[in-house]
Amino acid sequence: MNAVSINFLLAREHRRELMRAARRGARFDSGETPVTRVTLRYAGAADRRRLHELAQLDSAEPPTGVTLVAEVDGRLRAALPLDGAPPIADPFHRGAELIELLRVRAAQLGRA
């Protein structure tokens, strides 16, 4: 997957957020729009508890090795262990797109 595909996935998710906000009756004439910040990074020791909670939500085992994580607006939503273990994601949010972004990032880092 290339940068164009990543941009497409991010744009699609942003559109969905805007549509959800519109259905809730949010007003955009004030110049404010909902902001979704997606951060892809390596998990650190401080993430251990959050990874455990994420794994519980996904009915999975928490990752133990080097792991990439995806945060949406500061909330841990998906994780991709780089040791070949299955990815985990919050089942109440759009985890498939985040896992795909994590796979792209792992490939960019030469870790796929």
PDB file of C-alpha atoms in Angstrom:
ATOM      1  CA  MET A   1       0.000   0.000   0.000  1.00  0.00           C
ATOM      2  CA  ASN A   2       1.378   3.427  -0.832  1.00  0.00           C
ATOM      3  CA  ALA A   3       0.943   6.976   0.461  1.00  0.00           C
ATOM      4  CA  VAL A   4      -2.046   7.562  -1.827  1.00  0.00           C
ATOM      5  CA  SER A   5      -3.820   4.566  -0.293  1.00  0.00           C
ATOM      6  CA  ILE A   6      -3.042   5.766   3.227  1.00  0.00           C
ATOM      7  CA  ASN A   7      -4.394   9.207   2.381  1.00  0.00           C
ATOM      8  CA  PHE A   8      -7.511   7.599   0.928  1.00  0.00           C
ATOM      9  CA  LEU A   9      -8.106   5.582   4.121  1.00  0.00           C
ATOM     10  CA  LEU A  10      -7.597   8.647   6.288  1.00  0.00           C
ATOM     11  CA  ALA A  11      -9.865  10.780   4.103  1.00  0.00           C
ATOM     12  CA  ARG A  12     -12.558   8.110   4.174  1.00  0.00           C
ATOM     13  CA  GLU A  13     -12.411   7.920   7.971  1.00  0.00           C
ATOM     14  CA  HIS A  14     -12.538  11.719   8.243  1.00  0.00           C
ATOM     15  CA  ARG A  15     -15.598  11.780   5.980  1.00  0.00           C
ATOM     16  CA  ARG A  16     -17.297   9.215   8.207  1.00  0.00           C
ATOM     17  CA  GLU A  17     -16.555  11.326  11.280  1.00  0.00           C
ATOM     18  CA  LEU A  18     -18.025  14.387   9.582  1.00  0.00           C
ATOM     19  CA  MET A  19     -21.142  12.454   8.597  1.00  0.00           C
ATOM     20  CA  ARG A  20     -21.592  11.158  12.165  1.00  0.00           C
ATOM     21  CA  ALA A  21     -21.203  14.680  13.508  1.00  0.00           C
ATOM     22  CA  ALA A  22     -23.759  15.945  10.996  1.00  0.00           C
ATOM     23  CA  ARG A  23     -26.246  13.289  12.088  1.00  0.00           C
ATOM     24  CA  ARG A  24     -25.745  14.378  15.707  1.00  0.00           C
ATOM     25  CA  GLY A  25     -26.682  17.904  14.651  1.00  0.00           C
ATOM     26  CA  ALA A  26     -23.240  19.435  14.993  1.00  0.00           C
ATOM     27  CA  ARG A  27     -22.940  22.930  13.597  1.00  0.00           C
ATOM     28  CA  PHE A  28     -20.110  23.656  11.206  1.00  0.00           C
ATOM     29  CA  ASP A  29     -20.921  27.293  10.540  1.00  0.00           C
ATOM     30  CA  SER A  30     -18.842  28.292  13.567  1.00  0.00           C
ATOM     31  CA  GLY A  31     -15.728  27.165  11.714  1.00  0.00           C
ATOM     32  CA  GLU A  32     -15.279  24.137  13.959  1.00  0.00           C
ATOM     33  CA  THR A  33     -15.035  20.633  12.561  1.00  0.00           C
ATOM     34  CA  PRO A  34     -14.419  17.386  14.383  1.00  0.00           C
ATOM     35  CA  VAL A  35     -10.746  16.497  14.403  1.00  0.00           C
ATOM     36  CA  THR A  36      -9.500  12.949  14.392  1.00  0.00           C
ATOM     37  CA  ARG A  37      -5.815  12.523  15.064  1.00  0.00           C
ATOM     38  CA  VAL A  38      -4.348   9.127  14.216  1.00  0.00           C
ATOM     39  CA  THR A  39      -0.930   8.332  15.648  1.00  0.00           C
ATOM     40  CA  LEU A  40       1.069   5.251  14.664  1.00  0.00           C
ATOM     41  CA  ARG A  41       4.025   4.470  16.920  1.00  0.00           C
ATOM     42  CA  TYR A  42       5.957   1.779  18.716  1.00  0.00           C
ATOM     43  CA  ALA A  43       4.410   0.666  21.996  1.00  0.00           C
ATOM     44  CA  GLY A  44       6.425   1.479  25.087  1.00  0.00           C
ATOM     45  CA  ALA A  45       6.533   0.060  28.590  1.00  0.00           C
ATOM     46  CA  ALA A  46       3.940   2.649  29.656  1.00  0.00           C
ATOM     47  CA  ASP A  47       1.463   1.094  27.183  1.00  0.00           C
ATOM     48  CA  ARG A  48       1.464  -2.327  28.850  1.00  0.00           C
ATOM     49  CA  ARG A  49      -1.774  -1.768  30.811  1.00  0.00           C
ATOM     50  CA  ARG A  50      -3.573  -0.226  27.808  1.00  0.00           C
ATOM     51  CA  LEU A  51      -2.451  -3.101  25.554  1.00  0.00           C
ATOM     52  CA  HIS A  52      -3.766  -5.568  28.117  1.00  0.00           C
ATOM     53  CA  GLU A  53      -7.140  -3.754  28.190  1.00  0.00           C
ATOM     54  CA  LEU A  54      -7.249  -3.633  24.380  1.00  0.00           C
ATOM     55  CA  ALA A  55      -6.527  -7.364  24.217  1.00  0.00           C
ATOM     56  CA  GLN A  56      -9.352  -8.046  26.676  1.00  0.00           C
ATOM     57  CA  LEU A  57     -11.773  -6.072  24.483  1.00  0.00           C
ATOM     58  CA  ASP A  58     -10.676  -8.148  21.490  1.00  0.00           C
ATOM     59  CA  SER A  59     -10.773 -11.439  23.442  1.00  0.00           C
ATOM     60  CA  ALA A  60      -7.116 -11.953  22.592  1.00  0.00           C
ATOM     61  CA  GLU A  61      -3.768 -12.315  24.293  1.00  0.00           C
ATOM     62  CA  PRO A  62      -1.836  -9.071  24.802  1.00  0.00           C
ATOM     63  CA  PRO A  63       1.269  -8.690  22.654  1.00  0.00           C
ATOM     64  CA  THR A  64       4.559  -9.404  24.388  1.00  0.00           C
ATOM     65  CA  GLY A  65       7.199  -8.323  21.891  1.00  0.00           C
ATOM     66  CA  VAL A  66       7.854  -5.250  19.773  1.00  0.00           C
ATOM     67  CA  THR A  67       4.478  -3.828  18.792  1.00  0.00           C
ATOM     68  CA  LEU A  68       3.180  -0.961  16.692  1.00  0.00           C
ATOM     69  CA  VAL A  69       0.087   0.767  18.036  1.00  0.00           C
ATOM     70  CA  ALA A  70      -2.545   3.054  16.559  1.00  0.00           C
ATOM     71  CA  GLU A  71      -4.067   5.770  18.698  1.00  0.00           C
ATOM     72  CA  VAL A  72      -7.109   7.775  17.659  1.00  0.00           C
ATOM     73  CA  ASP A  73      -7.330  11.084  19.481  1.00  0.00           C
ATOM     74  CA  GLY A  74      -5.020   9.688  22.170  1.00  0.00           C
ATOM     75  CA  ARG A  75      -6.941   6.442  22.682  1.00  0.00           C
ATOM     76  CA  LEU A  76      -5.291   3.128  21.913  1.00  0.00           C
ATOM     77  CA  ARG A  77      -7.463   1.437  19.260  1.00  0.00           C
ATOM     78  CA  ALA A  78      -5.270  -1.177  17.538  1.00  0.00           C
ATOM     79  CA  ALA A  79      -1.959  -2.967  17.907  1.00  0.00           C
ATOM     80  CA  LEU A  80       0.196  -4.972  15.511  1.00  0.00           C
ATOM     81  CA  PRO A  81       2.783  -7.263  17.125  1.00  0.00           C
ATOM     82  CA  LEU A  82       5.853  -7.420  14.896  1.00  0.00           C
ATOM     83  CA  ASP A  83       6.679 -10.990  15.945  1.00  0.00           C
ATOM     84  CA  GLY A  84       3.926 -12.416  13.710  1.00  0.00           C
ATOM     85  CA  ALA A  85       1.260 -12.690  16.418  1.00  0.00           C
ATOM     86  CA  PRO A  86      -2.236 -11.650  15.325  1.00  0.00           C
ATOM     87  CA  PRO A  87      -3.163  -7.968  15.528  1.00  0.00           C
ATOM     88  CA  ILE A  88      -5.666  -6.762  18.106  1.00  0.00           C
ATOM     89  CA  ALA A  89      -8.201  -3.945  17.866  1.00  0.00           C
ATOM     90  CA  ASP A  90     -11.017  -2.331  19.770  1.00  0.00           C
ATOM     91  CA  PRO A  91     -14.113  -4.098  18.400  1.00  0.00           C
ATOM     92  CA  PHE A  92     -16.248  -1.025  19.056  1.00  0.00           C
ATOM     93  CA  HIS A  93     -14.260   1.130  16.616  1.00  0.00           C
ATOM     94  CA  ARG A  94     -12.962   0.804  13.088  1.00  0.00           C
ATOM     95  CA  GLY A  95     -10.046  -1.484  13.808  1.00  0.00           C
ATOM     96  CA  ALA A  96      -9.644  -3.022  10.339  1.00  0.00           C
ATOM     97  CA  GLU A  97      -8.557   0.284   8.786  1.00  0.00           C
ATOM     98  CA  LEU A  98      -6.164   0.950  11.658  1.00  0.00           C
ATOM     99  CA  ILE A  99      -4.635  -2.498  11.395  1.00  0.00           C
ATOM    100  CA  GLU A 100      -4.116  -1.930   7.676  1.00  0.00           C
ATOM    101  CA  LEU A 101      -2.387   1.380   8.438  1.00  0.00           C
ATOM    102  CA  LEU A 102      -0.185  -0.405  10.990  1.00  0.00           C
ATOM    103  CA  ARG A 103       0.739  -3.035   8.392  1.00  0.00           C
ATOM    104  CA  VAL A 104       1.693  -0.305   5.921  1.00  0.00           C
ATOM    105  CA  ARG A 105       3.788   1.409   8.576  1.00  0.00           C
ATOM    106  CA  ALA A 106       5.494  -1.869   9.497  1.00  0.00           C
ATOM    107  CA  ALA A 107       6.364  -2.374   5.820  1.00  0.00           C
ATOM    108  CA  GLN A 108       7.766   1.151   5.640  1.00  0.00           C
ATOM    109  CA  LEU A 109       9.932   0.377   8.654  1.00  0.00           C
ATOM    110  CA  GLY A 110      11.060  -2.897   7.082  1.00  0.00           C
ATOM    111  CA  ARG A 111       9.345  -4.855   9.866  1.00  0.00           C
ATOM    112  CA  ALA A 112       6.553  -6.527   7.913  1.00  0.00           C
TER     113      ALA A 112
END
